[in-house]
Amino acid sequence: MTTTTEVPQVETLQLVDGGMNFDGVQALEDVSISVKSGEVVGLIGPNGSGKTTTLNLVSGMLHPTTGRVMLGDKDLTRMSMRKRARIGIVRTFQSVRVFGRLTVAENIEVAALGCGMRRHEARELTEELLEELNLESVANTAAESSPAGLIRTIGIARALATRPKFLLLDEPAAGQNESEAVELIEAIRNISRRRACGVLLVEHDMSVVMSTCDRLHVLDSGRTVIAGLPQDIRHDPQVVEIYFGKRH
Amino acid sequence: MTNSTRIRRLFETPILLVALMGLVALIAVFGDPTITRVTVQALIAVVFVAGLSLFSGNSGVMSFGHVGFMAIGAYTTAYLTIPVNLKSSMFSDLPESLGFLATIHAPFPIAVLVGGLAAAVLALVTAPIMARLGGLQAGIATLALLVIVFTVLNSWTDVTRGSSSMIGLPKSTTIWWAAGIAALVIVIAWAYKKSRSGLQLQASREDYLAATASGIAVGRHRVFAWVLSSIPVGFAGALYAGFFTTFNSQTFFLSLTFSFIVMIVLGGYLSLSGAVIGALGVSVLQEILRRFQDGAFTGGISLPAGIADLILAAVLLFVLVKAPLGLMGTRELRLFRKRSIGSAS
């Protein structure tokens, strides 16, 4: 799988002591999380635990009230989401937000163009991604009228078209059953391995991330509960309580 | 998609639309003077609406201000083509700094070109606003632009003659000028739609946030389309001036804006073919309604003034309800249709 010609240097994207305060509501407090090139990190926690807020901070959609976002030793804290996309930190949305009346192929091509690729490069990459993600049959269909099950894949293909170094996925498997979700995330994992791309994956289903992530980060009420390897986290009493134990 | 299909799909629509312009021009050549007049007006409408569609169709921001650009094109043509000796009597009170307006003169083709460029200057000045605003706010800003242009033209009487007419323009707009520029503008609008900037702007129209998240510099593309679209609209003003040979500040205001909006909305603002077909169709419809109002179909009994506009407004409302994206939706005119792919969607 690994190509011998290019050896990409390993980079680290991290949120350092990130805090987010929305008009007095502390949505996130002192959360530190990091992703290395080629690694899949799962970000889990119950609803309202701050997963999406964390992703928004890392992607640049929101700027943290405290803490920093770093790529290696470069400070990105104030950099816009658009500029981050152009340096290879790209996100997807829970609601996908496809470009509905553009074709599936155009959805992918335009993201490549957005990140500065030349037209023919963008087209070649589009063809590759359509094939890799089995979207060829719908390539010339308007994205909004393609089958619901493919919409999420289109969103991922679009993100990959920017040639990301880091892919930030907001519940990419939402609405799918467990086996479909595992399959989709496995596919994402293979793709990112091949591209030596780091993945930060927001997911609320524990069992999905257990089998697919290299490391896990558990949030609850805007704070880190625990971070580590999946097998260590599975039996952590706090996590068990959050997920299976008493409900407040 | 194979390369040949892609090339066919790329050229099919503009070729059909340009051929349509040729056909329309031929109708005028063999028609009576009334038909020629309606045809030239319809072609000028095509120039305007295709130019407007270059901005609104790709960005999704409806502009109510483009008639302001048209006014700039028309007044520029007036200054450049009214005979110099007539101008010196028409503009005796020109401010010293604009004294050159009384003496400059240029042939019509140059006037058309300068008209387009003058419109682009205004577009460039207003571009920073268009880059920052989106959706409803942008639409309202364009309306404000129209009001600003109108107010200046209406009040700065020493230079513009305000509501007194500009007169003495030579009749320069022939059917071939109108058809030729319409064809040119169609090609420009199509080329932009298919360009990398055009595609990125369309993505921002579909989802602004996702476009930004894909690295697309929405403001930059919107500004480019805004300025580029003002040029054909300036041409339309020059053609208008060279055809009617007289106009005043009231000419380029709300009722003309309404006409063009009806055209682009009826045809379908997301489709260049829709814009062109809307411009042609509504121009003909307006002529029929005008005659209807004058009693042509009611045995010479003329109907109350305004009935034509009322019917047009009713047609607009009907289409907005029944087909919010107009007759063409997102489709373009094509000869061949492949069944296997969702080209009709």
XYZ file of C-alpha atoms in Angstrom, chain B:
345
model
C -17.485 10.973 -19.378
C -15.375 10.541 -22.452
C -13.509 13.452 -23.913
C -15.683 13.729 -26.999
C -18.877 13.776 -24.930
C -17.376 16.441 -22.753
C -16.456 18.568 -25.750
C -19.867 18.080 -27.299
C -21.569 19.046 -24.070
C -19.312 22.063 -23.813
C -20.125 23.534 -27.218
C -23.639 22.302 -27.859
C -25.549 24.906 -25.884
C -23.696 28.065 -27.005
C -23.849 26.957 -30.643
C -27.601 26.425 -30.382
C -28.124 29.756 -28.657
C -25.967 31.662 -31.134
C -27.841 29.980 -33.986
C -31.048 31.116 -32.319
C -29.773 34.700 -32.429
C -29.079 34.329 -36.154
C -32.555 32.964 -36.702
C -34.154 35.808 -34.802
C -32.133 38.313 -36.828
C -33.337 36.697 -40.059
C -36.947 37.084 -38.954
C -36.286 40.793 -38.604
C -34.627 41.055 -41.999
C -37.680 39.633 -43.736
C -40.250 41.216 -41.441
C -41.982 44.581 -41.503
C -40.599 47.543 -39.512
C -42.676 46.667 -36.458
C -41.278 43.168 -36.383
C -37.791 44.595 -36.791
C -38.342 46.937 -33.861
C -39.636 44.164 -31.603
C -36.767 41.920 -32.654
C -34.068 44.488 -31.942
C -35.632 45.219 -28.570
C -35.750 41.501 -27.836
C -32.076 41.103 -28.773
C -31.088 44.030 -26.561
C -33.011 42.286 -23.794
C -31.015 39.117 -24.512
C -27.752 41.075 -24.164
C -28.895 42.465 -20.820
C -30.355 39.287 -19.383
C -27.458 37.071 -20.495
C -25.113 39.565 -18.828
C -27.231 39.581 -15.668
C -27.352 35.793 -15.680
C -23.557 35.703 -15.722
C -23.667 37.206 -12.236
C -26.998 36.098 -10.788
C -27.082 32.633 -12.308
C -23.678 31.652 -10.995
C -23.703 33.471 -7.666
C -27.370 32.933 -6.839
C -27.569 36.593 -5.810
C -30.326 38.356 -7.732
C -29.276 41.823 -8.842
C -31.840 44.591 -9.103
C -29.094 47.078 -9.863
C -27.919 46.050 -13.300
C -30.198 48.583 -14.973
C -27.875 51.139 -13.364
C -25.008 49.676 -15.420
C -27.237 49.845 -18.472
C -27.835 53.540 -17.800
C -24.085 54.132 -17.648
C -23.695 52.448 -21.047
C -26.516 54.522 -22.538
C -25.283 57.881 -21.211
C -21.715 57.109 -22.292
C -23.000 56.395 -25.794
C -24.935 59.646 -25.767
C -21.848 61.697 -24.858
C -19.785 59.930 -27.490
C -22.194 59.904 -30.421
C -24.397 63.031 -30.232
C -22.970 65.461 -32.827
C -20.585 67.908 -31.182
C -22.368 71.079 -32.327
C -25.673 69.816 -30.898
C -23.962 68.816 -27.670
C -22.555 72.288 -27.057
C -26.089 73.675 -26.996
C -27.486 70.777 -24.974
C -24.808 70.958 -22.294
C -24.103 74.635 -21.854
C -23.727 74.341 -18.084
C -21.231 71.502 -17.891
C -18.877 71.797 -14.932
C -15.410 72.769 -16.091
C -13.855 69.462 -15.112
C -16.291 67.633 -17.387
C -15.989 70.122 -20.252
C -14.425 67.420 -22.384
C -17.809 65.696 -22.615
C -19.016 68.439 -24.946
C -16.204 67.962 -27.401
C -15.433 64.237 -27.436
C -16.791 62.149 -30.241
C -16.394 58.522 -31.247
C -17.914 56.139 -33.742
C -20.679 53.857 -32.453
C -18.582 50.682 -32.042
C -16.146 52.559 -29.823
C -19.078 54.013 -27.898
C -20.432 50.511 -27.236
C -17.059 49.358 -25.994
C -16.516 52.418 -23.797
C -20.090 52.060 -22.520
C -19.297 48.547 -21.358
C -16.041 49.624 -19.746
C -17.665 52.604 -18.005
C -20.208 50.218 -16.501
C -17.324 48.014 -15.364
C -15.762 50.990 -13.557
C -18.944 51.448 -11.544
C -19.005 47.693 -10.890
C -15.432 47.808 -9.678
C -16.195 50.657 -7.278
C -19.150 48.755 -5.814
C -17.382 45.371 -5.849
C -16.148 45.430 -2.227
C -19.780 45.604 -1.069
C -20.778 42.651 -3.234
C -17.849 40.624 -1.935
C -18.994 41.049 1.645
C -22.731 40.612 1.343
C -24.694 37.524 0.480
C -28.298 36.493 -0.048
C -31.004 38.985 0.788
C -28.582 41.684 1.933
C -26.775 41.573 -1.391
C -30.055 41.783 -3.298
C -31.098 44.858 -1.330
C -27.662 46.412 -1.836
C -28.065 46.086 -5.604
C -31.426 47.842 -5.334
C -29.698 50.640 -3.434
C -27.179 50.862 -6.268
C -30.014 51.314 -8.764
C -31.498 54.092 -6.649
C -28.115 55.805 -6.324
C -27.495 55.730 -10.078
C -31.016 56.954 -10.770
C -30.792 59.764 -8.236
C -27.486 60.989 -9.616
C -28.733 60.867 -13.224
C -31.984 62.530 -12.258
C -30.504 65.298 -10.157
C -27.225 66.160 -11.839
C -29.064 67.977 -14.588
C -26.099 70.034 -15.807
C -24.461 66.864 -16.979
C -27.282 64.382 -17.537
C -30.229 66.669 -18.374
C -32.109 64.730 -15.684
C -35.666 64.016 -16.702
C -35.289 66.078 -19.883
C -34.415 63.735 -22.672
C -31.076 63.078 -24.211
C -31.707 63.768 -27.859
C -29.930 63.719 -31.193
C -28.206 60.351 -30.948
C -27.656 58.920 -34.396
C -29.633 55.748 -35.014
C -26.773 53.277 -34.978
C -28.112 49.989 -33.602
C -28.950 47.734 -36.505
C -30.375 44.260 -36.234
C -26.901 42.870 -36.955
C -25.291 44.867 -34.194
C -27.910 43.638 -31.773
C -27.692 40.018 -32.891
C -23.893 40.048 -33.051
C -23.453 41.442 -29.558
C -26.133 39.112 -28.219
C -24.172 36.178 -29.657
C -20.919 37.522 -28.210
C -22.430 37.953 -24.762
C -23.924 34.459 -24.867
C -20.480 33.034 -25.601
C -18.882 35.070 -22.781
C -21.582 34.077 -20.294
C -21.265 30.419 -21.256
C -17.484 30.471 -21.085
C -17.676 31.977 -17.615
C -20.228 29.431 -16.461
C -17.886 26.629 -17.508
C -14.716 28.294 -16.200
C -12.998 27.376 -12.945
C -14.174 30.616 -11.403
C -17.732 29.993 -12.603
C -17.848 26.525 -11.096
C -16.535 27.758 -7.766
C -19.094 30.558 -7.696
C -21.862 28.029 -8.409
C -20.626 25.930 -5.510
C -20.935 28.969 -3.225
C -24.460 29.504 -4.539
C -25.357 25.956 -3.523
C -23.745 26.084 -0.093
C -21.702 29.036 1.060
C -20.242 27.347 4.137
C -19.242 24.160 2.341
C -17.660 26.240 -0.427
C -15.572 28.104 2.128
C -14.652 24.825 3.796
C -13.415 23.594 0.401
C -10.995 26.501 0.167
C -13.074 28.521 -2.298
C -12.515 32.285 -2.139
C -16.172 33.151 -2.604
C -15.756 36.928 -2.396
C -13.083 36.982 -5.074
C -15.158 34.980 -7.557
C -18.262 36.983 -6.814
C -16.413 40.232 -7.499
C -15.020 38.893 -10.744
C -18.476 37.840 -11.965
C -19.984 41.140 -10.816
C -17.513 43.197 -12.831
C -17.562 40.868 -15.832
C -21.363 40.887 -15.965
C -21.531 44.681 -15.886
C -19.759 44.916 -19.255
C -22.435 43.230 -21.428
C -25.074 45.163 -19.527
C -23.220 48.369 -20.431
C -23.295 47.148 -24.046
C -27.052 46.687 -23.730
C -27.342 50.327 -22.626
C -25.282 51.483 -25.601
C -27.423 49.431 -27.988
C -30.559 50.812 -26.385
C -29.305 54.388 -26.789
C -28.285 53.744 -30.383
C -31.659 52.265 -31.183
C -34.159 54.592 -29.506
C -31.907 57.679 -29.978
C -33.563 59.334 -27.014
C -34.024 58.531 -23.330
C -33.976 60.234 -19.956
C -33.187 59.444 -16.343
C -36.597 57.770 -15.859
C -35.906 55.283 -18.643
C -33.464 53.230 -16.591
C -35.325 52.662 -13.392
C -37.898 50.412 -11.810
C -40.164 49.481 -14.702
C -37.264 48.432 -16.933
C -35.753 46.541 -14.000
C -39.051 44.764 -13.482
C -39.173 43.728 -17.150
C -35.727 42.197 -17.011
C -36.416 40.437 -13.724
C -39.552 38.912 -15.235
C -37.490 37.678 -18.189
C -34.741 36.058 -16.161
C -37.124 34.539 -13.623
C -39.555 33.190 -16.222
C -36.813 31.636 -18.291
C -34.900 30.339 -15.295
C -32.069 32.327 -13.762
C -29.851 29.305 -13.161
C -29.704 28.494 -16.850
C -28.195 30.650 -19.583
C -30.618 29.117 -22.090
C -33.423 30.023 -19.719
C -32.255 33.635 -19.543
C -32.060 33.900 -23.326
C -35.402 32.205 -23.926
C -36.997 34.311 -21.188
C -35.699 37.509 -22.781
C -37.030 36.586 -26.216
C -40.317 35.178 -24.973
C -41.179 38.005 -22.605
C -40.222 40.641 -25.220
C -42.759 39.127 -27.608
C -45.311 38.743 -24.822
C -44.887 42.386 -23.842
C -45.520 43.498 -27.423
C -48.658 41.378 -27.651
C -49.911 42.684 -24.310
C -49.218 46.263 -25.372
C -51.341 45.780 -28.476
C -53.996 44.055 -26.447
C -54.080 47.066 -24.167
C -54.350 49.384 -27.170
C -57.368 47.480 -28.402
C -55.870 45.370 -31.148
C -57.812 42.285 -30.117
C -60.902 43.913 -28.621
C -62.261 45.583 -31.688
C -60.429 48.848 -31.226
C -61.629 49.461 -27.686
C -58.512 50.244 -25.709
C -58.245 48.792 -22.247
C -57.216 50.716 -19.119
C -53.555 51.649 -19.099
C -51.468 49.316 -17.012
C -53.381 46.173 -17.898
C -50.366 44.875 -19.826
C -48.118 45.239 -16.780
C -50.733 43.649 -14.558
C -50.964 40.601 -16.795
C -47.181 40.338 -16.939
C -47.000 40.515 -13.155
C -49.679 37.823 -12.908
C -47.698 35.595 -15.275
C -44.625 36.125 -13.102
C -46.531 35.164 -9.960
C -47.933 32.084 -11.651
C -44.498 30.891 -12.738
C -42.949 31.645 -9.352
C -45.529 29.379 -7.737
C -45.607 26.632 -10.355
C -41.934 26.536 -11.363
C -39.814 28.547 -8.932
C -36.711 27.972 -11.048
C -38.401 29.133 -14.241
C -39.169 27.264 -17.433
C -35.664 25.837 -17.832
C -34.727 25.219 -14.211
C -31.097 24.193 -14.287
C -31.324 22.653 -17.761
C -29.582 24.011 -20.816
C -30.628 23.767 -24.432
C -29.241 20.575 -25.987
C -29.750 18.612 -29.163
C -29.021 15.162 -27.851
C -30.078 13.814 -24.547
C -28.445 10.822 -23.004
C -30.920 8.714 -21.109
C -28.439 6.897 -18.963
C -27.311 9.977 -17.107
C -29.464 12.361 -15.213
C -29.108 15.226 -17.649
C -32.701 16.233 -17.128
C -32.263 16.755 -13.431
